[in-house]
Amino acid sequence: MMNSRPHKQSMSELKLRRLTEHNQRLRDDLARPRLRVSEASQSLINYCKQTKDHLVPSVWGPIGKGEDPYAPPAQGCNCSIM
């Protein structure tokens, strides 16, 4: 019966350590800065209105060849075959 006592004590210490670590993670999460959903949505809306997306020409209109980062190069491929 003496052998089971230290085992239980170490189990309780392990549980205490786990709870302490979990408590610290919760405190860290609570301290993390928060942003209201309304502010985040407004920021996303502003970004979408101000940032031109070349992949959606129906919204932004046709894009000139010089502006389009996805257009093929004008001079052809700059590759060399060895």
PDB file of N, CA, C and O in Angstrom:
ATOM      1  N   MET A   1       0.819  -1.184   0.000  1.00  0.00           N
ATOM      2  CA  MET A   1       0.000   0.000   0.000  1.00  0.00           C
ATOM      3  C   MET A   1       0.867   1.254   0.000  1.00  0.00           C
ATOM      4  O   MET A   1       0.452   2.279  -0.464  1.00  0.00           O
ATOM      5  N   MET A   2       2.084   1.149   0.485  1.00  0.00           N
ATOM      6  CA  MET A   2       2.976   2.305   0.516  1.00  0.00           C
ATOM      7  C   MET A   2       3.383   2.732  -0.892  1.00  0.00           C
ATOM      8  O   MET A   2       3.637   3.883  -1.142  1.00  0.00           O
ATOM      9  N   ASN A   3       3.444   1.790  -1.823  1.00  0.00           N
ATOM     10  CA  ASN A   3       3.877   2.103  -3.185  1.00  0.00           C
ATOM     11  C   ASN A   3       2.828   2.903  -3.952  1.00  0.00           C
ATOM     12  O   ASN A   3       3.153   3.652  -4.844  1.00  0.00           O
ATOM     13  N   SER A   4       1.572   2.746  -3.612  1.00  0.00           N
ATOM     14  CA  SER A   4       0.524   3.443  -4.347  1.00  0.00           C
ATOM     15  C   SER A   4       0.436   4.912  -3.938  1.00  0.00           C
ATOM     16  O   SER A   4      -0.026   5.747  -4.695  1.00  0.00           O
ATOM     17  N   ARG A   5       0.895   5.259  -2.771  1.00  0.00           N
ATOM     18  CA  ARG A   5       0.812   6.645  -2.281  1.00  0.00           C
ATOM     19  C   ARG A   5       1.651   7.610  -3.127  1.00  0.00           C
ATOM     20  O   ARG A   5       1.132   8.624  -3.570  1.00  0.00           O
ATOM     21  N   PRO A   6       2.924   7.331  -3.400  1.00  0.00           N
ATOM     22  CA  PRO A   6       3.698   8.254  -4.232  1.00  0.00           C
ATOM     23  C   PRO A   6       3.134   8.349  -5.653  1.00  0.00           C
ATOM     24  O   PRO A   6       3.179   9.396  -6.273  1.00  0.00           O
ATOM     25  N   HIS A   7       2.582   7.257  -6.160  1.00  0.00           N
ATOM     26  CA  HIS A   7       1.995   7.263  -7.504  1.00  0.00           C
ATOM     27  C   HIS A   7       0.812   8.234  -7.556  1.00  0.00           C
ATOM     28  O   HIS A   7       0.681   9.017  -8.487  1.00  0.00           O
ATOM     29  N   LYS A   8      -0.037   8.186  -6.525  1.00  0.00           N
ATOM     30  CA  LYS A   8      -1.186   9.089  -6.492  1.00  0.00           C
ATOM     31  C   LYS A   8      -0.733  10.530  -6.345  1.00  0.00           C
ATOM     32  O   LYS A   8      -1.304  11.436  -6.924  1.00  0.00           O
ATOM     33  N   GLN A   9       0.294  10.740  -5.574  1.00  0.00           N
ATOM     34  CA  GLN A   9       0.794  12.095  -5.391  1.00  0.00           C
ATOM     35  C   GLN A   9       1.359  12.628  -6.702  1.00  0.00           C
ATOM     36  O   GLN A   9       1.104  13.755  -7.075  1.00  0.00           O
ATOM     37  N   SER A  10       2.092  11.822  -7.437  1.00  0.00           N
ATOM     38  CA  SER A  10       2.650  12.285  -8.701  1.00  0.00           C
ATOM     39  C   SER A  10       1.537  12.521  -9.725  1.00  0.00           C
ATOM     40  O   SER A  10       1.623  13.427 -10.538  1.00  0.00           O
ATOM     41  N   MET A  11       0.473  11.709  -9.674  1.00  0.00           N
ATOM     42  CA  MET A  11      -0.661  11.922 -10.568  1.00  0.00           C
ATOM     43  C   MET A  11      -1.350  13.241 -10.248  1.00  0.00           C
ATOM     44  O   MET A  11      -1.728  13.993 -11.143  1.00  0.00           O
ATOM     45  N   SER A  12      -1.493  13.539  -8.972  1.00  0.00           N
ATOM     46  CA  SER A  12      -2.130  14.796  -8.590  1.00  0.00           C
ATOM     47  C   SER A  12      -1.240  15.981  -8.980  1.00  0.00           C
ATOM     48  O   SER A  12      -1.739  17.022  -9.399  1.00  0.00           O
ATOM     49  N   GLU A  13       0.072  15.811  -8.861  1.00  0.00           N
ATOM     50  CA  GLU A  13       0.981  16.877  -9.290  1.00  0.00           C
ATOM     51  C   GLU A  13       0.907  17.084 -10.798  1.00  0.00           C
ATOM     52  O   GLU A  13       0.927  18.210 -11.289  1.00  0.00           O
ATOM     53  N   LEU A  14       0.791  15.995 -11.531  1.00  0.00           N
ATOM     54  CA  LEU A  14       0.660  16.076 -12.986  1.00  0.00           C
ATOM     55  C   LEU A  14      -0.635  16.786 -13.373  1.00  0.00           C
ATOM     56  O   LEU A  14      -0.646  17.656 -14.251  1.00  0.00           O
ATOM     57  N   LYS A  15      -1.714  16.441 -12.701  1.00  0.00           N
ATOM     58  CA  LYS A  15      -2.998  17.101 -12.961  1.00  0.00           C
ATOM     59  C   LYS A  15      -2.925  18.584 -12.634  1.00  0.00           C
ATOM     60  O   LYS A  15      -3.437  19.429 -13.379  1.00  0.00           O
ATOM     61  N   LEU A  16      -2.279  18.918 -11.523  1.00  0.00           N
ATOM     62  CA  LEU A  16      -2.129  20.323 -11.150  1.00  0.00           C
ATOM     63  C   LEU A  16      -1.313  21.072 -12.183  1.00  0.00           C
ATOM     64  O   LEU A  16      -1.668  22.182 -12.582  1.00  0.00           O
ATOM     65  N   ARG A  17      -0.237  20.468 -12.667  1.00  0.00           N
ATOM     66  CA  ARG A  17       0.591  21.123 -13.682  1.00  0.00           C
ATOM     67  C   ARG A  17      -0.202  21.346 -14.972  1.00  0.00           C
ATOM     68  O   ARG A  17      -0.140  22.407 -15.580  1.00  0.00           O
ATOM     69  N   ARG A  18      -0.971  20.338 -15.380  1.00  0.00           N
ATOM     70  CA  ARG A  18      -1.788  20.477 -16.594  1.00  0.00           C
ATOM     71  C   ARG A  18      -2.828  21.571 -16.436  1.00  0.00           C
ATOM     72  O   ARG A  18      -3.048  22.370 -17.349  1.00  0.00           O
ATOM     73  N   LEU A  19      -3.473  21.618 -15.283  1.00  0.00           N
ATOM     74  CA  LEU A  19      -4.467  22.661 -15.046  1.00  0.00           C
ATOM     75  C   LEU A  19      -3.825  24.046 -15.013  1.00  0.00           C
ATOM     76  O   LEU A  19      -4.388  25.014 -15.531  1.00  0.00           O
ATOM     77  N   THR A  20      -2.649  24.134 -14.427  1.00  0.00           N
ATOM     78  CA  THR A  20      -1.939  25.417 -14.385  1.00  0.00           C
ATOM     79  C   THR A  20      -1.552  25.867 -15.787  1.00  0.00           C
ATOM     80  O   THR A  20      -1.724  27.036 -16.137  1.00  0.00           O
ATOM     81  N   GLU A  21      -1.067  24.943 -16.616  1.00  0.00           N
ATOM     82  CA  GLU A  21      -0.718  25.292 -17.992  1.00  0.00           C
ATOM     83  C   GLU A  21      -1.956  25.697 -18.788  1.00  0.00           C
ATOM     84  O   GLU A  21      -1.927  26.663 -19.550  1.00  0.00           O
ATOM     85  N   HIS A  22      -3.040  24.972 -18.597  1.00  0.00           N
ATOM     86  CA  HIS A  22      -4.288  25.305 -19.282  1.00  0.00           C
ATOM     87  C   HIS A  22      -4.791  26.678 -18.847  1.00  0.00           C
ATOM     88  O   HIS A  22      -5.236  27.492 -19.664  1.00  0.00           O
ATOM     89  N   ASN A  23      -4.702  26.938 -17.555  1.00  0.00           N
ATOM     90  CA  ASN A  23      -5.106  28.239 -17.019  1.00  0.00           C
ATOM     91  C   ASN A  23      -4.273  29.361 -17.641  1.00  0.00           C
ATOM     92  O   ASN A  23      -4.794  30.421 -17.993  1.00  0.00           O
ATOM     93  N   GLN A  24      -2.976  29.138 -17.800  1.00  0.00           N
ATOM     94  CA  GLN A  24      -2.104  30.153 -18.393  1.00  0.00           C
ATOM     95  C   GLN A  24      -2.467  30.389 -19.861  1.00  0.00           C
ATOM     96  O   GLN A  24      -2.484  31.511 -20.325  1.00  0.00           O
ATOM     97  N   ARG A  25      -2.773  29.312 -20.593  1.00  0.00           N
ATOM     98  CA  ARG A  25      -3.191  29.462 -21.993  1.00  0.00           C
ATOM     99  C   ARG A  25      -4.482  30.269 -22.093  1.00  0.00           C
ATOM    100  O   ARG A  25      -4.640  31.109 -22.977  1.00  0.00           O
ATOM    101  N   LEU A  26      -5.405  30.019 -21.178  1.00  0.00           N
ATOM    102  CA  LEU A  26      -6.659  30.778 -21.162  1.00  0.00           C
ATOM    103  C   LEU A  26      -6.405  32.252 -20.848  1.00  0.00           C
ATOM    104  O   LEU A  26      -7.012  33.135 -21.450  1.00  0.00           O
ATOM    105  N   ARG A  27      -5.493  32.516 -19.925  1.00  0.00           N
ATOM    106  CA  ARG A  27      -5.154  33.915 -19.602  1.00  0.00           C
ATOM    107  C   ARG A  27      -4.515  34.613 -20.802  1.00  0.00           C
ATOM    108  O   ARG A  27      -4.816  35.766 -21.094  1.00  0.00           O
ATOM    109  N   ASP A  28      -3.623  33.893 -21.497  1.00  0.00           N
ATOM    110  CA  ASP A  28      -2.992  34.460 -22.693  1.00  0.00           C
ATOM    111  C   ASP A  28      -4.033  34.758 -23.763  1.00  0.00           C
ATOM    112  O   ASP A  28      -3.985  35.793 -24.432  1.00  0.00           O
ATOM    113  N   ASP A  29      -4.981  33.840 -23.928  1.00  0.00           N
ATOM    114  CA  ASP A  29      -6.046  34.039 -24.911  1.00  0.00           C
ATOM    115  C   ASP A  29      -6.915  35.238 -24.537  1.00  0.00           C
ATOM    116  O   ASP A  29      -7.312  36.022 -25.393  1.00  0.00           O
ATOM    117  N   LEU A  30      -7.194  35.389 -23.264  1.00  0.00           N
ATOM    118  CA  LEU A  30      -8.001  36.509 -22.794  1.00  0.00           C
ATOM    119  C   LEU A  30      -7.280  37.836 -22.997  1.00  0.00           C
ATOM    120  O   LEU A  30      -7.903  38.855 -23.296  1.00  0.00           O
ATOM    121  N   ALA A  31      -5.965  37.836 -22.897  1.00  0.00           N
ATOM    122  CA  ALA A  31      -5.185  39.066 -23.042  1.00  0.00           C
ATOM    123  C   ALA A  31      -4.982  39.464 -24.511  1.00  0.00           C
ATOM    124  O   ALA A  31      -4.579  40.584 -24.792  1.00  0.00           O
ATOM    125  N   ARG A  32      -5.295  38.565 -25.434  1.00  0.00           N
ATOM    126  CA  ARG A  32      -5.118  38.856 -26.862  1.00  0.00           C
ATOM    127  C   ARG A  32      -6.045  39.995 -27.277  1.00  0.00           C
ATOM    128  O   ARG A  32      -7.206  40.015 -26.896  1.00  0.00           O
ATOM    129  N   PRO A  33      -5.533  40.950 -28.056  1.00  0.00           N
ATOM    130  CA  PRO A  33      -6.388  42.069 -28.477  1.00  0.00           C
ATOM    131  C   PRO A  33      -7.541  41.573 -29.348  1.00  0.00           C
ATOM    132  O   PRO A  33      -7.375  40.677 -30.167  1.00  0.00           O
ATOM    133  N   ARG A  34      -8.680  42.174 -29.162  1.00  0.00           N
ATOM    134  CA  ARG A  34      -9.898  41.787 -29.884  1.00  0.00           C
ATOM    135  C   ARG A  34     -10.310  42.911 -30.827  1.00  0.00           C
ATOM    136  O   ARG A  34      -9.992  44.071 -30.623  1.00  0.00           O
ATOM    137  N   LEU A  35     -11.065  42.536 -31.851  1.00  0.00           N
ATOM    138  CA  LEU A  35     -11.583  43.495 -32.811  1.00  0.00           C
ATOM    139  C   LEU A  35     -13.058  43.174 -32.992  1.00  0.00           C
ATOM    140  O   LEU A  35     -13.430  42.004 -33.169  1.00  0.00           O
ATOM    141  N   ARG A  36     -13.889  44.198 -32.952  1.00  0.00           N
ATOM    142  CA  ARG A  36     -15.319  43.974 -33.118  1.00  0.00           C
ATOM    143  C   ARG A  36     -15.597  43.480 -34.532  1.00  0.00           C
ATOM    144  O   ARG A  36     -14.925  43.862 -35.481  1.00  0.00           O
ATOM    145  N   VAL A  37     -16.615  42.650 -34.660  1.00  0.00           N
ATOM    146  CA  VAL A  37     -16.977  42.097 -35.960  1.00  0.00           C
ATOM    147  C   VAL A  37     -17.355  43.210 -36.919  1.00  0.00           C
ATOM    148  O   VAL A  37     -16.993  43.185 -38.094  1.00  0.00           O
ATOM    149  N   SER A  38     -18.050  44.219 -36.443  1.00  0.00           N
ATOM    150  CA  SER A  38     -18.460  45.324 -37.312  1.00  0.00           C
ATOM    151  C   SER A  38     -17.235  46.061 -37.869  1.00  0.00           C
ATOM    152  O   SER A  38     -17.207  46.440 -39.036  1.00  0.00           O
ATOM    153  N   GLU A  39     -16.206  46.232 -37.029  1.00  0.00           N
ATOM    154  CA  GLU A  39     -14.981  46.904 -37.495  1.00  0.00           C
ATOM    155  C   GLU A  39     -14.228  46.022 -38.495  1.00  0.00           C
ATOM    156  O   GLU A  39     -13.727  46.513 -39.507  1.00  0.00           O
ATOM    157  N   ALA A  40     -14.155  44.738 -38.225  1.00  0.00           N
ATOM    158  CA  ALA A  40     -13.465  43.816 -39.136  1.00  0.00           C
ATOM    159  C   ALA A  40     -14.187  43.757 -40.476  1.00  0.00           C
ATOM    160  O   ALA A  40     -13.572  43.771 -41.537  1.00  0.00           O
ATOM    161  N   SER A  41     -15.544  43.716 -40.449  1.00  0.00           N
ATOM    162  CA  SER A  41     -16.285  43.664 -41.703  1.00  0.00           C
ATOM    163  C   SER A  41     -16.119  44.945 -42.494  1.00  0.00           C
ATOM    164  O   SER A  41     -15.969  44.907 -43.712  1.00  0.00           O
ATOM    165  N   GLN A  42     -16.137  46.078 -41.807  1.00  0.00           N
ATOM    166  CA  GLN A  42     -15.963  47.352 -42.511  1.00  0.00           C
ATOM    167  C   GLN A  42     -14.571  47.435 -43.123  1.00  0.00           C
ATOM    168  O   GLN A  42     -14.410  47.904 -44.251  1.00  0.00           O
ATOM    169  N   SER A  43     -13.586  46.952 -42.418  1.00  0.00           N
ATOM    170  CA  SER A  43     -12.224  46.942 -42.949  1.00  0.00           C
ATOM    171  C   SER A  43     -12.135  46.060 -44.194  1.00  0.00           C
ATOM    172  O   SER A  43     -11.497  46.427 -45.188  1.00  0.00           O
ATOM    173  N   LEU A  44     -12.788  44.909 -44.165  1.00  0.00           N
ATOM    174  CA  LEU A  44     -12.795  44.001 -45.315  1.00  0.00           C
ATOM    175  C   LEU A  44     -13.526  44.621 -46.500  1.00  0.00           C
ATOM    176  O   LEU A  44     -13.064  44.540 -47.644  1.00  0.00           O
ATOM    177  N   ILE A  45     -14.649  45.278 -46.240  1.00  0.00           N
ATOM    178  CA  ILE A  45     -15.398  45.951 -47.308  1.00  0.00           C
ATOM    179  C   ILE A  45     -14.552  47.043 -47.935  1.00  0.00           C
ATOM    180  O   ILE A  45     -14.474  47.167 -49.167  1.00  0.00           O
ATOM    181  N   ASN A  46     -13.893  47.846 -47.114  1.00  0.00           N
ATOM    182  CA  ASN A  46     -13.034  48.924 -47.638  1.00  0.00           C
ATOM    183  C   ASN A  46     -11.901  48.356 -48.480  1.00  0.00           C
ATOM    184  O   ASN A  46     -11.582  48.894 -49.552  1.00  0.00           O
ATOM    185  N   TYR A  47     -11.297  47.281 -48.028  1.00  0.00           N
ATOM    186  CA  TYR A  47     -10.211  46.663 -48.778  1.00  0.00           C
ATOM    187  C   TYR A  47     -10.703  46.182 -50.138  1.00  0.00           C
ATOM    188  O   TYR A  47     -10.059  46.395 -51.161  1.00  0.00           O
ATOM    189  N   CYS A  48     -11.869  45.530 -50.155  1.00  0.00           N
ATOM    190  CA  CYS A  48     -12.403  45.004 -51.419  1.00  0.00           C
ATOM    191  C   CYS A  48     -12.782  46.125 -52.383  1.00  0.00           C
ATOM    192  O   CYS A  48     -12.655  45.976 -53.597  1.00  0.00           O
ATOM    193  N   LYS A  49     -13.234  47.238 -51.853  1.00  0.00           N
ATOM    194  CA  LYS A  49     -13.597  48.370 -52.718  1.00  0.00           C
ATOM    195  C   LYS A  49     -12.368  49.082 -53.268  1.00  0.00           C
ATOM    196  O   LYS A  49     -12.395  49.614 -54.373  1.00  0.00           O
ATOM    197  N   GLN A  50     -11.284  49.111 -52.513  1.00  0.00           N
ATOM    198  CA  GLN A  50     -10.098  49.871 -52.902  1.00  0.00           C
ATOM    199  C   GLN A  50      -9.072  49.049 -53.662  1.00  0.00           C
ATOM    200  O   GLN A  50      -8.242  49.607 -54.362  1.00  0.00           O
ATOM    201  N   THR A  51      -9.103  47.742 -53.534  1.00  0.00           N
ATOM    202  CA  THR A  51      -8.091  46.894 -54.145  1.00  0.00           C
ATOM    203  C   THR A  51      -8.645  46.293 -55.429  1.00  0.00           C
ATOM    204  O   THR A  51      -9.628  45.563 -55.410  1.00  0.00           O
ATOM    205  N   LYS A  52      -7.999  46.621 -56.529  1.00  0.00           N
ATOM    206  CA  LYS A  52      -8.450  46.133 -57.826  1.00  0.00           C
ATOM    207  C   LYS A  52      -8.049  44.667 -57.982  1.00  0.00           C
ATOM    208  O   LYS A  52      -6.895  44.308 -57.787  1.00  0.00           O
ATOM    209  N   ASP A  53      -9.032  43.849 -58.324  1.00  0.00           N
ATOM    210  CA  ASP A  53      -8.783  42.422 -58.513  1.00  0.00           C
ATOM    211  C   ASP A  53      -8.821  42.130 -60.003  1.00  0.00           C
ATOM    212  O   ASP A  53      -9.871  42.214 -60.639  1.00  0.00           O
ATOM    213  N   HIS A  54      -7.688  41.775 -60.576  1.00  0.00           N
ATOM    214  CA  HIS A  54      -7.584  41.532 -62.010  1.00  0.00           C
ATOM    215  C   HIS A  54      -8.335  40.285 -62.451  1.00  0.00           C
ATOM    216  O   HIS A  54      -8.579  40.101 -63.638  1.00  0.00           O
ATOM    217  N   LEU A  55      -8.677  39.432 -61.523  1.00  0.00           N
ATOM    218  CA  LEU A  55      -9.381  38.200 -61.876  1.00  0.00           C
ATOM    219  C   LEU A  55     -10.896  38.376 -61.931  1.00  0.00           C
ATOM    220  O   LEU A  55     -11.616  37.429 -62.238  1.00  0.00           O
ATOM    221  N   VAL A  56     -11.393  39.591 -61.641  1.00  0.00           N
ATOM    222  CA  VAL A  56     -12.828  39.860 -61.700  1.00  0.00           C
ATOM    223  C   VAL A  56     -13.068  41.048 -62.639  1.00  0.00           C
ATOM    224  O   VAL A  56     -13.419  42.139 -62.204  1.00  0.00           O
ATOM    225  N   PRO A  57     -12.900  40.863 -63.940  1.00  0.00           N
ATOM    226  CA  PRO A  57     -13.071  41.974 -64.876  1.00  0.00           C
ATOM    227  C   PRO A  57     -14.522  42.439 -64.976  1.00  0.00           C
ATOM    228  O   PRO A  57     -14.768  43.580 -65.374  1.00  0.00           O
ATOM    229  N   SER A  58     -15.481  41.612 -64.588  1.00  0.00           N
ATOM    230  CA  SER A  58     -16.881  42.030 -64.648  1.00  0.00           C
ATOM    231  C   SER A  58     -17.158  43.167 -63.668  1.00  0.00           C
ATOM    232  O   SER A  58     -18.056  43.969 -63.878  1.00  0.00           O
ATOM    233  N   VAL A  59     -16.375  43.266 -62.621  1.00  0.00           N
ATOM    234  CA  VAL A  59     -16.550  44.324 -61.624  1.00  0.00           C
ATOM    235  C   VAL A  59     -15.662  45.519 -61.956  1.00  0.00           C
ATOM    236  O   VAL A  59     -16.093  46.666 -61.913  1.00  0.00           O
ATOM    237  N   TRP A  60     -14.421  45.274 -62.342  1.00  0.00           N
ATOM    238  CA  TRP A  60     -13.438  46.330 -62.518  1.00  0.00           C
ATOM    239  C   TRP A  60     -13.247  46.752 -63.975  1.00  0.00           C
ATOM    240  O   TRP A  60     -12.517  47.693 -64.245  1.00  0.00           O
ATOM    241  N   GLY A  61     -13.873  46.044 -64.904  1.00  0.00           N
ATOM    242  CA  GLY A  61     -13.729  46.390 -66.312  1.00  0.00           C
ATOM    243  C   GLY A  61     -12.485  45.748 -66.894  1.00  0.00           C
ATOM    244  O   GLY A  61     -11.693  45.125 -66.192  1.00  0.00           O
ATOM    245  N   PRO A  62     -12.330  45.889 -68.233  1.00  0.00           N
ATOM    246  CA  PRO A  62     -11.161  45.274 -68.872  1.00  0.00           C
ATOM    247  C   PRO A  62      -9.863  45.910 -68.384  1.00  0.00           C
ATOM    248  O   PRO A  62      -9.815  47.084 -68.041  1.00  0.00           O
ATOM    249  N   ILE A  63      -8.835  45.105 -68.393  1.00  0.00           N
ATOM    250  CA  ILE A  63      -7.534  45.532 -67.884  1.00  0.00           C
ATOM    251  C   ILE A  63      -6.570  45.617 -69.046  1.00  0.00           C
ATOM    252  O   ILE A  63      -6.535  44.741 -69.915  1.00  0.00           O
ATOM    253  N   GLY A  64      -5.766  46.663 -69.059  1.00  0.00           N
ATOM    254  CA  GLY A  64      -4.762  46.812 -70.106  1.00  0.00           C
ATOM    255  C   GLY A  64      -3.678  45.757 -69.963  1.00  0.00           C
ATOM    256  O   GLY A  64      -3.407  45.260 -68.875  1.00  0.00           O
ATOM    257  N   LYS A  65      -3.048  45.408 -71.054  1.00  0.00           N
ATOM    258  CA  LYS A  65      -1.997  44.370 -71.037  1.00  0.00           C
ATOM    259  C   LYS A  65      -0.853  44.757 -70.106  1.00  0.00           C
ATOM    260  O   LYS A  65      -0.251  43.913 -69.472  1.00  0.00           O
ATOM    261  N   GLY A  66      -0.542  46.044 -70.028  1.00  0.00           N
ATOM    262  CA  GLY A  66       0.556  46.484 -69.165  1.00  0.00           C
ATOM    263  C   GLY A  66       0.233  46.354 -67.687  1.00  0.00           C
ATOM    264  O   GLY A  66       1.121  46.211 -66.852  1.00  0.00           O
ATOM    265  N   GLU A  67      -1.042  46.435 -67.332  1.00  0.00           N
ATOM    266  CA  GLU A  67      -1.460  46.370 -65.926  1.00  0.00           C
ATOM    267  C   GLU A  67      -1.691  44.947 -65.452  1.00  0.00           C
ATOM    268  O   GLU A  67      -1.653  44.678 -64.257  1.00  0.00           O
ATOM    269  N   ASP A  68      -1.984  44.038 -66.376  1.00  0.00           N
ATOM    270  CA  ASP A  68      -2.390  42.680 -66.003  1.00  0.00           C
ATOM    271  C   ASP A  68      -1.178  41.825 -65.633  1.00  0.00           C
ATOM    272  O   ASP A  68      -0.366  41.474 -66.484  1.00  0.00           O
ATOM    273  N   PRO A  69      -1.046  41.471 -64.354  1.00  0.00           N
ATOM    274  CA  PRO A  69       0.098  40.649 -63.946  1.00  0.00           C
ATOM    275  C   PRO A  69      -0.022  39.200 -64.432  1.00  0.00           C
ATOM    276  O   PRO A  69       0.950  38.460 -64.412  1.00  0.00           O
ATOM    277  N   TYR A  70      -1.217  38.800 -64.878  1.00  0.00           N
ATOM    278  CA  TYR A  70      -1.432  37.421 -65.315  1.00  0.00           C
ATOM    279  C   TYR A  70      -1.334  37.271 -66.830  1.00  0.00           C
ATOM    280  O   TYR A  70      -1.447  36.175 -67.350  1.00  0.00           O
ATOM    281  N   ALA A  71      -1.141  38.381 -67.556  1.00  0.00           N
ATOM    282  CA  ALA A  71      -1.035  38.320 -69.014  1.00  0.00           C
ATOM    283  C   ALA A  71       0.297  37.696 -69.408  1.00  0.00           C
ATOM    284  O   ALA A  71       1.312  37.854 -68.710  1.00  0.00           O
ATOM    285  N   PRO A  72       0.327  36.982 -70.549  1.00  0.00           N
ATOM    286  CA  PRO A  72       1.607  36.420 -71.006  1.00  0.00           C
ATOM    287  C   PRO A  72       2.562  37.543 -71.389  1.00  0.00           C
ATOM    288  O   PRO A  72       2.131  38.626 -71.768  1.00  0.00           O
ATOM    289  N   PRO A  73       3.847  37.315 -71.254  1.00  0.00           N
ATOM    290  CA  PRO A  73       4.816  38.355 -71.586  1.00  0.00           C
ATOM    291  C   PRO A  73       4.683  38.769 -73.063  1.00  0.00           C
ATOM    292  O   PRO A  73       4.435  37.953 -73.941  1.00  0.00           O
ATOM    293  N   ALA A  74       4.868  40.059 -73.348  1.00  0.00           N
ATOM    294  CA  ALA A  74       4.693  40.602 -74.700  1.00  0.00           C
ATOM    295  C   ALA A  74       5.779  40.103 -75.652  1.00  0.00           C
ATOM    296  O   ALA A  74       5.573  39.951 -76.832  1.00  0.00           O
ATOM    297  N   GLN A  75       6.988  39.857 -75.150  1.00  0.00           N
ATOM    298  CA  GLN A  75       8.115  39.475 -75.998  1.00  0.00           C
ATOM    299  C   GLN A  75       8.253  37.960 -76.109  1.00  0.00           C
ATOM    300  O   GLN A  75       9.243  37.482 -76.615  1.00  0.00           O
ATOM    301  N   GLY A  76       7.320  37.240 -75.653  1.00  0.00           N
ATOM    302  CA  GLY A  76       7.418  35.781 -75.693  1.00  0.00           C
ATOM    303  C   GLY A  76       8.141  35.283 -74.453  1.00  0.00           C
ATOM    304  O   GLY A  76       8.441  36.017 -73.529  1.00  0.00           O
ATOM    305  N   CYS A  77       8.456  34.038 -74.494  1.00  0.00           N
ATOM    306  CA  CYS A  77       9.095  33.395 -73.334  1.00  0.00           C
ATOM    307  C   CYS A  77      10.584  33.732 -73.294  1.00  0.00           C
ATOM    308  O   CYS A  77      11.266  33.735 -74.310  1.00  0.00           O
ATOM    309  N   ASN A  78      11.074  34.030 -72.130  1.00  0.00           N
ATOM    310  CA  ASN A  78      12.504  34.319 -71.935  1.00  0.00           C
ATOM    311  C   ASN A  78      13.231  33.071 -71.441  1.00  0.00           C
ATOM    312  O   ASN A  78      14.113  33.143 -70.604  1.00  0.00           O
ATOM    313  N   CYS A  79      12.854  31.906 -71.969  1.00  0.00           N
ATOM    314  CA  CYS A  79      13.469  30.648 -71.533  1.00  0.00           C
ATOM    315  C   CYS A  79      14.601  30.263 -72.492  1.00  0.00           C
ATOM    316  O   CYS A  79      14.581  30.620 -73.644  1.00  0.00           O
ATOM    317  N   SER A  80      15.507  29.511 -71.991  1.00  0.00           N
ATOM    318  CA  SER A  80      16.561  28.948 -72.863  1.00  0.00           C
ATOM    319  C   SER A  80      16.522  27.442 -72.709  1.00  0.00           C
ATOM    320  O   SER A  80      16.419  26.927 -71.615  1.00  0.00           O
ATOM    321  N   ILE A  81      16.613  26.785 -73.848  1.00  0.00           N
ATOM    322  CA  ILE A  81      16.648  25.325 -73.823  1.00  0.00           C
ATOM    323  C   ILE A  81      18.083  24.902 -73.973  1.00  0.00           C
ATOM    324  O   ILE A  81      18.796  25.351 -74.874  1.00  0.00           O
ATOM    325  N   MET A  82      18.521  24.045 -73.121  1.00  0.00           N
ATOM    326  CA  MET A  82      19.924  23.618 -73.157  1.00  0.00           C
ATOM    327  C   MET A  82      20.013  22.224 -73.671  1.00  0.00           C
ATOM    328  O   MET A  82      19.258  21.376 -73.516  1.00  0.00           O
TER     329      MET A  82
END
